[in-house]
Coordinates of N, CA and C and ligand atoms in Angstrom, one line a residue:
X21 N -77.1 2.6 -58.2 CA -76.1 3.5 -57.9 C -76.9 4.7 -57.5
X22 N -76.5 5.1 -56.2 CA -76.8 6.5 -55.6 C -76.3 7.7 -56.8
X23 N -77.3 8.6 -56.7 CA -76.7 9.8 -57.4 C -75.7 10.5 -56.9
X24 N -74.7 11.1 -57.2 CA -73.9 12.1 -56.8 C -74.3 13.5 -57.1
X25 N -74.5 14.4 -56.3 CA -75.0 15.6 -56.5 C -73.8 16.8 -56.2
X26 N -73.7 17.5 -57.5 CA -72.7 18.5 -57.4 C -73.4 19.9 -57.4
X27 N -73.1 20.8 -56.4 CA -73.7 22.3 -56.5 C -72.5 23.0 -56.9
X28 N -72.9 23.9 -58.0 CA -71.9 24.8 -58.4 C -72.2 26.3 -58.2
X29 N -71.3 26.9 -57.6 CA -71.4 28.6 -57.8 C -71.7 29.1 -58.9
X30 N -72.8 29.7 -59.2 CA -73.2 30.3 -60.5 C -72.1 31.4 -60.8
X31 N -71.8 31.4 -62.4 CA -71.1 32.1 -62.9 C -69.7 31.8 -63.5
X32 N -68.6 32.6 -63.2 CA -67.4 32.1 -63.9 C -66.8 31.0 -63.2
X33 N -66.9 30.9 -62.1 CA -66.4 29.7 -61.3 C -67.1 28.4 -62.2
X34 N -68.4 28.5 -62.1 CA -69.2 27.3 -62.5 C -68.5 27.0 -64.1
X35 N -68.5 27.8 -65.0 CA -67.9 27.3 -66.3 C -66.3 26.8 -66.2
X36 N -65.6 27.4 -65.2 CA -64.2 26.9 -65.3 C -64.2 25.4 -64.6
X37 N -65.2 25.3 -63.5 CA -64.9 24.1 -62.9 C -65.7 23.0 -63.6
X38 N -66.8 23.2 -64.6 CA -67.3 22.3 -65.2 C -66.1 21.7 -66.4
X39 N -65.5 22.8 -66.8 CA -64.3 22.4 -67.7 C -63.4 21.3 -67.2
X40 N -63.1 21.5 -65.8 CA -62.2 20.6 -65.1 C -62.9 19.3 -65.0
X41 N -64.1 19.3 -64.7 CA -65.0 17.9 -64.5 C -64.8 17.4 -65.8
X42 N -65.1 18.1 -66.8 CA -65.1 17.4 -68.2 C -63.7 16.8 -68.5
X43 N -62.8 17.4 -68.0 CA -61.4 16.7 -68.2 C -61.2 15.6 -67.6
X44 N -61.9 15.2 -66.5 CA -61.8 13.9 -65.8 C -62.8 12.9 -66.2
X45 N -63.4 13.3 -67.1 CA -64.8 12.4 -67.5 C -65.9 12.6 -66.8
X46 N -66.2 13.4 -66.1 CA -67.4 14.0 -65.5 C -68.0 14.8 -66.4
X47 N -68.9 14.4 -67.1 CA -69.7 15.3 -68.3 C -71.1 15.3 -67.9
X48 N -71.7 16.5 -68.5 CA -73.2 16.7 -68.4 C -73.4 17.3 -69.7
X49 N -74.0 16.7 -70.6 CA -74.3 17.2 -71.8 C -75.6 18.3 -71.8
X50 N -76.7 17.9 -70.8 CA -77.6 18.4 -70.7 C -77.5 20.2 -70.4
X51 N -76.2 20.2 -69.6 CA -75.8 21.7 -69.0 C -75.4 22.7 -70.2
X52 N -75.0 22.0 -71.3 CA -74.5 22.7 -72.2 C -75.6 23.7 -72.8
X53 N -76.7 23.4 -73.1 CA -78.0 24.2 -73.5 C -77.9 25.5 -72.5
X54 N -77.5 26.3 -73.1 CA -77.3 27.7 -72.1 C -78.8 28.3 -72.1
X55 N -79.7 28.1 -73.0 CA -81.0 28.7 -73.0 C -82.1 28.0 -71.9
X56 N -81.4 26.9 -71.6 CA -82.3 26.0 -70.9 C -82.8 26.7 -69.4
X57 N -83.9 26.7 -68.9 CA -84.3 27.3 -67.6 C -84.2 26.1 -66.5
X58 N -83.7 24.8 -67.0 CA -83.8 23.8 -66.0 C -83.0 24.0 -64.8
X59 N -83.3 23.6 -63.8 CA -82.3 23.9 -62.8 C -81.4 22.9 -62.2
X60 N -81.6 21.6 -62.4 CA -80.7 20.5 -62.3 C -80.6 19.3 -63.5
X61 N -79.4 19.3 -63.6 CA -79.1 18.4 -64.8 C -78.3 17.4 -64.6
X62 N -78.8 16.0 -65.4 CA -78.4 14.6 -64.8 C -77.5 14.2 -65.9
X63 N -76.8 13.3 -65.5 CA -75.9 12.2 -66.4 C -76.4 10.7 -66.1
X64 N -77.3 10.3 -66.4 CA -77.7 9.0 -65.9 C -76.9 7.8 -65.9
X65 N -75.9 7.9 -67.0 CA -75.0 6.8 -66.8 C -74.0 6.9 -66.0
X66 N -73.6 8.0 -65.7 CA -72.6 8.1 -64.7 C -73.2 8.3 -63.0
X67 N -74.4 8.5 -63.0 CA -75.0 8.7 -61.8 C -74.6 9.8 -61.1
X68 N -74.7 10.8 -62.0 CA -74.5 12.2 -61.1 C -75.6 13.3 -61.6
X69 N -75.5 14.4 -60.7 CA -76.5 15.3 -61.1 C -75.6 16.7 -60.7
X70 N -75.9 17.7 -61.6 CA -75.4 19.0 -61.1 C -76.5 20.0 -61.1
X71 N -76.4 21.0 -60.0 CA -77.3 22.2 -60.2 C -76.3 23.6 -59.6
X72 N -76.6 24.4 -60.4 CA -76.2 25.8 -60.2 C -77.1 26.6 -59.0
X73 N -76.3 27.3 -58.2 CA -77.0 27.9 -57.1 C -75.8 29.2 -56.9
X74 N -76.7 30.0 -56.1 CA -75.9 31.4 -55.7 C -74.7 31.1 -54.8
X75 N -73.6 31.6 -54.9 CA -72.5 31.3 -54.4 C -72.8 31.0 -52.8
X76 N -73.4 32.1 -52.3 CA -73.6 32.0 -50.6 C -74.5 30.8 -50.5
X77 N -75.4 30.5 -51.3 CA -76.1 29.2 -50.9 C -75.4 27.8 -51.0
X78 N -74.2 27.7 -51.8 CA -73.4 26.4 -52.0 C -73.2 25.6 -50.8
X79 N -72.2 26.3 -49.6 CA -72.1 25.7 -48.5 C -73.4 25.2 -47.7
X80 N -74.4 25.7 -47.7 CA -75.6 25.2 -47.2 C -76.2 24.1 -47.7
X81 N -76.4 24.1 -49.1 CA -76.7 22.7 -49.7 C -75.9 21.6 -49.3
X82 N -74.4 22.0 -49.2 CA -73.6 20.9 -48.9 C -73.6 20.6 -47.4
X83 N -73.7 21.5 -46.4 CA -73.9 21.1 -45.3 C -75.0 20.2 -44.9
X84 N -76.2 20.5 -45.6 CA -77.3 19.8 -45.3 C -77.4 18.6 -46.1
X85 N -76.4 18.1 -47.0 CA -76.2 17.0 -47.7 C -77.4 16.8 -49.0
X86 N -77.7 18.0 -49.5 CA -78.7 18.4 -50.7 C -77.7 18.1 -51.8
X87 N -76.4 18.6 -51.4 CA -75.4 18.2 -52.8 C -74.4 17.6 -51.9
X88 N -73.8 16.7 -52.4 CA -72.4 15.8 -52.0 C -71.3 16.5 -52.0
X89 N -70.9 17.2 -53.2 CA -69.8 18.2 -53.3 C -70.3 19.4 -53.9
X90 N -69.5 20.5 -53.5 CA -69.9 21.9 -53.9 C -68.5 22.4 -54.6
X91 N -68.6 23.3 -55.5 CA -67.5 24.2 -55.9 C -67.8 25.4 -55.6
X92 N -67.1 26.2 -54.7 CA -67.3 27.5 -54.3 C -66.1 28.3 -54.0
X93 N -66.0 29.6 -53.8 CA -64.9 30.4 -53.5 C -64.7 30.2 -52.0
X94 N -63.3 30.5 -51.4 CA -63.1 30.6 -50.2 C -63.6 31.5 -49.5
X95 N -63.8 33.0 -50.1 CA -64.5 33.8 -49.5 C -65.8 33.5 -49.0
X96 N -66.5 32.6 -49.6 CA -67.9 32.3 -49.4 C -67.9 31.2 -48.4
X97 N -66.9 30.4 -48.2 CA -66.6 29.2 -47.3 C -66.4 30.1 -46.0
X98 N -65.6 31.1 -45.8 CA -65.0 31.7 -44.7 C -66.3 32.5 -44.1
X99 N -67.2 33.1 -44.9 CA -68.1 33.8 -44.5 C -69.4 33.1 -44.1
X100 N -69.7 32.0 -44.7 CA -70.8 31.2 -44.2 C -70.5 30.4 -42.9
X101 N -69.3 29.7 -42.7 CA -68.7 29.2 -41.6 C -69.7 27.8 -41.5
X102 N -69.9 27.1 -42.6 CA -70.6 25.9 -42.5 C -70.0 24.6 -42.1
X103 N -70.7 23.6 -41.2 CA -69.8 22.3 -41.2 C -69.7 21.5 -42.7
X104 N -68.6 21.5 -43.2 CA -68.3 20.7 -44.1 C -66.7 20.5 -44.3
X105 N -66.3 19.5 -45.4 CA -65.1 19.4 -45.3 C -64.4 20.2 -46.6
X106 N -63.4 21.0 -46.4 CA -62.8 21.5 -47.6 C -61.9 20.7 -48.1
X107 N -61.9 20.0 -49.5 CA -60.9 19.2 -49.5 C -60.0 19.2 -50.8
X108 N -60.3 20.4 -51.4 CA -59.1 20.8 -52.7 C -59.1 22.3 -53.1
X109 N -58.2 22.8 -53.1 CA -58.0 24.2 -53.9 C -57.9 24.0 -55.6
X110 N -58.8 24.4 -56.1 CA -58.8 24.1 -57.5 C -58.0 25.1 -58.5
X111 N -57.2 26.2 -57.5 CA -56.5 26.9 -58.3 C -57.0 27.9 -59.4
X112 N -58.4 27.8 -59.4 CA -59.1 28.9 -60.2 C -59.8 30.1 -59.4
X113 N -60.2 31.2 -60.4 CA -60.8 32.3 -59.5 C -59.7 32.9 -58.4
X114 N -58.4 33.1 -58.5 CA -57.7 33.2 -57.8 C -57.7 35.0 -57.5
X115 N -58.0 35.4 -56.3 CA -57.9 36.8 -55.8 C -57.7 37.0 -54.3
X116 N -57.8 38.1 -54.0 CA -57.4 38.3 -52.5 C -58.7 39.1 -51.7
X117 N -58.8 39.0 -50.6 CA -59.6 39.6 -49.5 C -58.8 40.9 -49.0
X118 N -59.1 42.1 -49.2 CA -58.4 43.1 -48.9 C -59.1 44.3 -47.9
X119 N -58.4 45.0 -47.2 CA -59.0 46.1 -46.7 C -58.5 47.2 -47.5
X120 N -59.5 48.2 -48.1 CA -59.0 49.1 -49.1 C -59.6 50.3 -48.6
X121 N -59.2 51.6 -49.4 CA -59.9 52.7 -49.1 C -58.7 53.6 -49.6
X122 N -59.1 55.1 -49.3 CA -58.1 56.1 -49.8 C -56.9 56.0 -49.2
X123 N -55.7 56.6 -49.7 CA -54.4 56.5 -49.0 C -54.6 57.2 -47.6
X124 N -55.3 58.2 -47.5 CA -55.6 58.8 -46.4 C -56.1 58.1 -45.0
X125 N -56.5 56.9 -45.5 CA -57.1 55.9 -44.5 C -56.2 55.0 -43.8
X126 N -54.9 54.8 -44.4 CA -53.9 54.1 -43.9 C -53.6 54.3 -42.4
X127 N -53.4 55.6 -42.1 CA -53.2 56.2 -40.8 C -54.0 55.6 -39.8
X128 N -55.3 55.6 -40.2 CA -56.4 55.1 -39.3 C -56.4 53.7 -38.8
X129 N -55.7 52.8 -39.7 CA -55.6 51.3 -39.5 C -54.3 51.3 -38.6
X130 N -53.5 52.2 -38.7 CA -52.5 52.2 -38.1 C -52.4 52.4 -36.3
X131 N -53.4 53.3 -36.3 CA -53.6 53.9 -34.8 C -54.7 53.1 -34.1
X132 N -55.4 52.2 -34.8 CA -56.7 51.5 -34.1 C -57.6 52.5 -33.8
X133 N -58.2 53.3 -34.8 CA -59.2 54.1 -34.5 C -60.4 53.4 -34.8
X134 N -61.4 54.0 -34.2 CA -62.9 53.3 -34.3 C -63.1 54.0 -35.6
X135 N -63.2 53.0 -36.7 CA -63.7 53.2 -37.9 C -64.9 52.5 -38.4
X136 N -65.3 53.1 -39.6 CA -66.5 52.2 -40.2 C -65.8 51.4 -41.4
X137 N -66.4 50.2 -41.5 CA -65.9 49.2 -42.3 C -67.2 48.6 -43.2
X138 N -67.2 49.2 -44.5 CA -68.3 48.6 -45.3 C -67.8 47.3 -46.2
X139 N -68.8 46.4 -46.2 CA -68.5 45.2 -46.8 C -69.6 44.1 -47.0
X140 N -69.4 43.1 -48.0 CA -70.3 42.5 -48.4 C -70.2 40.7 -47.4
X141 N -68.8 41.2 -46.8 CA -68.5 40.0 -45.9 C -68.1 40.5 -44.3
X142 N -69.2 40.5 -43.8 CA -69.2 41.1 -42.2 C -68.7 40.0 -41.5
X143 N -68.6 38.8 -41.7 CA -68.0 37.5 -40.7 C -66.6 37.7 -40.9
X144 N -65.9 37.9 -42.1 CA -64.7 37.9 -42.6 C -63.8 39.2 -41.9
X145 N -64.8 40.4 -42.1 CA -64.3 41.6 -41.7 C -64.3 41.6 -40.1
X146 N -65.2 41.1 -39.5 CA -65.4 41.0 -38.1 C -64.1 40.1 -37.6
X147 N -63.8 39.0 -38.1 CA -62.9 38.1 -37.7 C -61.5 38.7 -37.8
X148 N -61.3 39.6 -38.8 CA -60.1 40.0 -39.1 C -59.7 41.1 -38.2
X149 N -60.8 42.2 -38.2 CA -60.3 43.4 -37.1 C -60.3 43.0 -35.7
X150 N -61.6 42.0 -35.2 CA -61.5 41.8 -33.8 C -60.5 40.7 -33.5
X151 N -60.5 39.7 -34.1 CA -59.6 38.5 -33.5 C -58.1 38.7 -34.2
X152 N -57.7 39.1 -35.4 CA -56.5 39.3 -35.8 C -55.8 40.7 -35.6
X153 N -56.6 41.8 -35.8 CA -56.0 43.3 -35.4 C -56.2 43.7 -34.0
X154 N -57.2 42.9 -33.2 CA -57.7 43.6 -32.2 C -58.0 44.9 -32.3
X155 N -58.8 45.2 -33.3 CA -59.3 46.7 -33.3 C -60.7 46.6 -33.3
X156 N -61.3 47.7 -32.5 CA -62.9 47.8 -32.4 C -63.3 48.8 -33.7
X157 N -64.0 48.0 -34.6 CA -64.8 48.8 -35.9 C -66.2 48.8 -35.9
X158 N -66.7 49.6 -36.7 CA -68.1 49.5 -36.9 C -68.5 48.8 -38.4
X159 N -69.0 47.7 -38.4 CA -69.2 47.0 -39.8 C -70.3 47.5 -40.3
X160 N -70.6 47.9 -41.4 CA -71.7 48.3 -42.3 C -71.7 47.1 -43.4
X161 N -72.9 46.3 -43.3 CA -73.0 45.4 -44.5 C -73.7 46.0 -45.9
X162 N -73.1 45.6 -46.9 CA -73.7 46.3 -48.2 C -73.8 45.0 -48.9
X163 N -74.7 45.4 -50.3 CA -74.9 44.3 -51.1 C -73.9 44.0 -52.1
X164 N -73.4 45.2 -52.7 CA -72.4 45.2 -53.9 C -72.0 46.5 -54.0
X165 N -71.3 46.7 -55.0 CA -70.6 48.0 -55.5 C -70.0 48.7 -54.1
X166 N -69.4 47.7 -53.4 CA -68.8 48.3 -52.1 C -67.9 49.4 -52.2
X167 N -67.1 49.5 -53.0 CA -66.0 50.7 -53.5 C -66.7 52.0 -53.2
X168 N -68.0 52.2 -53.4 CA -68.8 53.4 -53.4 C -68.5 53.6 -51.8
X169 N -68.7 52.9 -50.9 CA -68.8 53.6 -49.7 C -67.9 54.5 -49.2
X170 N -66.7 54.1 -49.3 CA -65.6 55.2 -48.8 C -65.6 56.7 -49.8
X171 N -65.8 56.4 -51.0 CA -66.2 57.7 -51.8 C -67.3 58.5 -51.5
X172 N -68.4 58.2 -50.9 CA -69.5 58.9 -50.7 C -69.4 59.1 -49.1
X173 N -68.6 58.7 -48.4 CA -68.7 58.8 -47.0 C -69.3 58.1 -46.1
X174 N -69.6 56.6 -46.8 CA -70.4 55.9 -45.6 C -69.3 55.3 -44.8
X175 N -68.3 55.0 -45.2 CA -67.2 54.4 -44.5 C -65.8 54.9 -44.8
X176 N -64.9 54.5 -43.7 CA -63.7 54.9 -44.0 C -62.9 53.9 -45.0
X177 N -62.9 52.7 -44.7 CA -62.5 51.6 -45.3 C -63.5 50.6 -45.9
X178 N -63.2 49.7 -46.8 CA -64.0 48.6 -47.1 C -63.1 47.3 -47.0
X179 N -63.9 46.2 -46.8 CA -63.3 44.9 -46.9 C -63.8 44.3 -48.3
X180 N -63.0 43.9 -49.2 CA -63.7 43.3 -50.4 C -62.7 42.5 -51.1
X181 N -63.1 41.8 -52.3 CA -62.3 41.0 -53.0 C -61.5 42.0 -54.0
X182 N -60.3 41.7 -54.2 CA -59.6 42.6 -55.3 C -58.9 41.6 -56.2
X183 N -59.3 41.3 -57.6 CA -58.9 40.5 -58.5 C -57.9 41.3 -59.5
X184 N -58.2 42.1 -60.2 CA -57.1 42.8 -61.1 C -56.9 44.0 -60.5
X185 N -57.6 44.5 -59.6 CA -57.2 45.9 -58.9 C -57.7 47.2 -60.0
X186 N -58.5 46.8 -60.9 CA -58.9 47.9 -61.5 C -59.9 48.8 -60.9
X187 N -60.8 47.8 -60.2 CA -62.0 48.7 -59.7 C -61.5 49.7 -58.8
X188 N -60.4 49.5 -58.0 CA -59.9 50.2 -57.1 C -59.3 51.5 -57.8
X189 N -58.6 51.2 -58.8 CA -57.6 52.2 -59.3 C -58.5 53.1 -60.2
X190 N -59.5 52.7 -60.8 CA -60.4 53.8 -61.4 C -61.3 54.5 -60.6
X191 N -61.3 54.3 -59.0 CA -62.2 55.0 -58.0 C -61.3 55.6 -56.9
X192 N -59.8 55.8 -57.3 CA -59.0 56.3 -56.5 C -58.7 55.5 -55.1
X193 N -58.9 54.3 -55.1 CA -58.6 53.8 -53.9 C -57.5 52.8 -53.9
X194 N -57.1 52.3 -52.9 CA -55.9 51.5 -52.9 C -56.0 50.3 -51.8
X195 N -55.0 49.2 -52.0 CA -55.3 48.3 -51.0 C -54.4 48.7 -49.9
X196 N -55.0 48.7 -48.6 CA -54.2 49.2 -47.6 C -53.7 48.0 -46.7
X197 N -54.2 46.9 -46.8 CA -53.8 45.8 -45.9 C -54.4 44.6 -46.8
X198 N -53.8 43.5 -46.4 CA -54.4 42.1 -47.1 C -54.8 41.1 -46.3
X199 N -56.1 40.7 -46.4 CA -56.7 39.9 -45.4 C -56.4 38.4 -45.7
X200 N -56.6 37.8 -46.7 CA -56.1 36.3 -47.1 C -56.3 36.5 -48.8
X201 N -55.4 35.4 -49.2 CA -55.7 34.9 -50.6 C -57.0 34.1 -50.8
X202 N -57.4 34.0 -52.0 CA -58.7 33.4 -52.2 C -58.4 32.6 -53.5
X203 N -59.6 31.6 -53.5 CA -59.6 30.9 -54.9 C -60.8 29.9 -54.6
X204 N -61.1 29.1 -55.8 CA -62.2 28.2 -55.7 C -62.0 26.8 -55.0
X205 N -62.7 26.3 -54.4 CA -62.6 25.3 -53.3 C -63.5 24.2 -53.6
X206 N -62.9 23.0 -53.5 CA -64.0 21.7 -53.8 C -64.3 21.4 -52.0
X207 N -65.8 21.5 -51.9 CA -66.1 21.0 -50.6 C -67.1 20.1 -50.3
X208 N -67.1 19.0 -49.4 CA -67.9 17.8 -49.5 C -68.5 17.7 -48.3
X209 N -70.0 17.2 -48.3 CA -70.7 16.9 -47.2 C -70.2 15.9 -46.2
X210 N -70.1 16.1 -44.9 CA -69.3 15.3 -44.0 C -70.0 13.8 -44.0
X211 N -71.3 13.6 -44.3 CA -71.8 12.2 -44.3 C -71.4 11.5 -45.6
X212 N -71.6 12.1 -46.6 CA -71.4 11.9 -48.0 C -69.9 11.2 -48.0
X213 N -68.9 12.0 -47.4 CA -67.4 11.6 -47.3 C -67.1 10.2 -46.9
X214 N -68.1 9.9 -45.9 CA -68.2 8.3 -45.3 C -68.9 7.5 -46.4
X215 N -70.3 7.6 -46.7 CA -70.9 7.0 -47.2 C -70.7 6.6 -48.8
X216 N -70.0 7.6 -49.2 CA -69.7 7.6 -50.7 C -68.1 7.5 -50.8
X217 N -67.4 7.1 -49.9 CA -65.9 7.6 -49.7 C -65.2 7.2 -51.0
X218 N -65.5 6.0 -51.6 CA -64.6 5.6 -52.6 C -64.9 6.6 -54.0
X219 N -66.0 6.7 -54.4 CA -66.2 7.5 -55.5 C -65.8 8.9 -55.3
X220 N -66.3 9.5 -53.9 CA -65.8 10.7 -54.0 C -64.1 11.1 -53.9
X221 N -63.5 10.3 -53.1 CA -62.0 10.3 -52.8 C -61.3 10.0 -54.4
X222 N -61.9 9.2 -55.4 CA -61.6 9.1 -56.4 C -61.7 10.4 -57.4
X223 N -62.7 11.1 -57.4 CA -62.9 12.6 -57.9 C -61.8 13.4 -57.3
X224 N -61.7 13.5 -55.9 CA -60.5 14.2 -55.3 C -59.4 14.1 -56.0
X225 N -58.9 12.8 -56.2 CA -57.6 12.4 -56.4 C -57.5 12.9 -58.0
X226 N -58.5 12.6 -58.9 CA -58.3 13.1 -60.2 C -58.3 14.4 -60.4
X227 N -59.1 15.2 -59.7 CA -59.2 16.7 -59.8 C -57.8 17.3 -59.3
X228 N -57.0 16.6 -58.4 CA -56.0 17.1 -57.6 C -54.6 16.8 -58.8
X229 N -54.8 15.7 -59.4 CA -53.9 15.5 -60.3 C -54.0 16.6 -61.5
X230 N -55.2 16.9 -62.0 CA -55.6 18.0 -63.0 C -54.9 19.3 -62.5
X231 N -55.0 19.6 -61.4 CA -54.8 20.9 -60.6 C -53.3 20.9 -60.6
X232 N -52.5 19.7 -60.5 CA -51.1 19.6 -60.2 C -50.4 20.0 -61.7
X233 N -51.1 19.5 -62.8 CA -50.6 19.5 -64.4 C -50.9 20.9 -64.7
X234 N -52.1 21.7 -64.3 CA -52.4 22.9 -64.8 C -51.5 24.0 -64.0
X235 N -50.9 23.9 -62.7 CA -50.1 24.8 -62.2 C -48.9 24.8 -62.5
Ligands
PRP21 C1 -65.8 42.2 -57.3 C2 -65.5 42.9 -56.1 C3 -64.8 44.2 -56.6 C4 -64.2 43.8 -58.0 C5 -62.9 43.3 -57.9 O1 -67.1 42.8 -57.5 O2 -66.4 43.3 -55.1 O3 -65.7 45.2 -56.7 O4 -65.1 42.6 -58.2 O5 -62.4 43.1 -59.3 P1 -61.1 44.0 -59.8 O6 -60.0 43.9 -58.9 O7 -60.7 42.8 -61.2 O8 -61.5 45.3 -60.2 P2 -68.4 42.0 -58.6 O9 -67.9 42.5 -59.9 O10 -68.4 40.6 -58.1 O11 -69.6 42.9 -58.0 P3 -70.2 43.6 -56.9 O12 -69.6 45.0 -56.7 O13 -71.7 43.7 -57.0 O14 -69.9 42.5 -55.5

């Protein structure tokens, strides 16, 4: 039996999605040792392997077939724009992609002014402003702590993930517009979907049932 390889985005999503896989009988005891520096974990009996990767790299591993299945946020899928099948919304890691800033910036969005937008997601920001709003903006790519940008005058607004909203509140910022809802998704390599159709559709079906029970 050929190994089915799963790529999981590191962090909270990985723990939650592993719990879901465990519930449908896809387990990997090797992964439970949190002190281990191993990068890839195998369950010989089931013929599966798991590895953890930076979220932004998961769609790359899946597009090239280095992983058959990936679990990653919709934000990363949209930003990376890779060729893969998005097959299931796992209903975990729910949050929103939003345009945020000080209340005073709301007007700039209404009047389609040329503003600066700081973000970790330039492709999503570009698509939103250029294709949906038809507003020309200058997009500034940042690596993190995006909320700093309007506070220190780098940009008028930001495009960023809002989960609880506390980062915004604590920094005097607000949601000005909603770009799209986000959550963790299961993605599948296009060739694997044909070659391992039975095993993969079986997993999708079981996960779908689990998501149904959880919601
Ligand atoms: C994310 C996001 C926001 C924050 C939103 O940042 O970029 O800053 O979480 O969460 P909240 O609405 O619950 O406050 P993350 O912690 O991933 O770090 P980053 O700023 O380095 O991207």
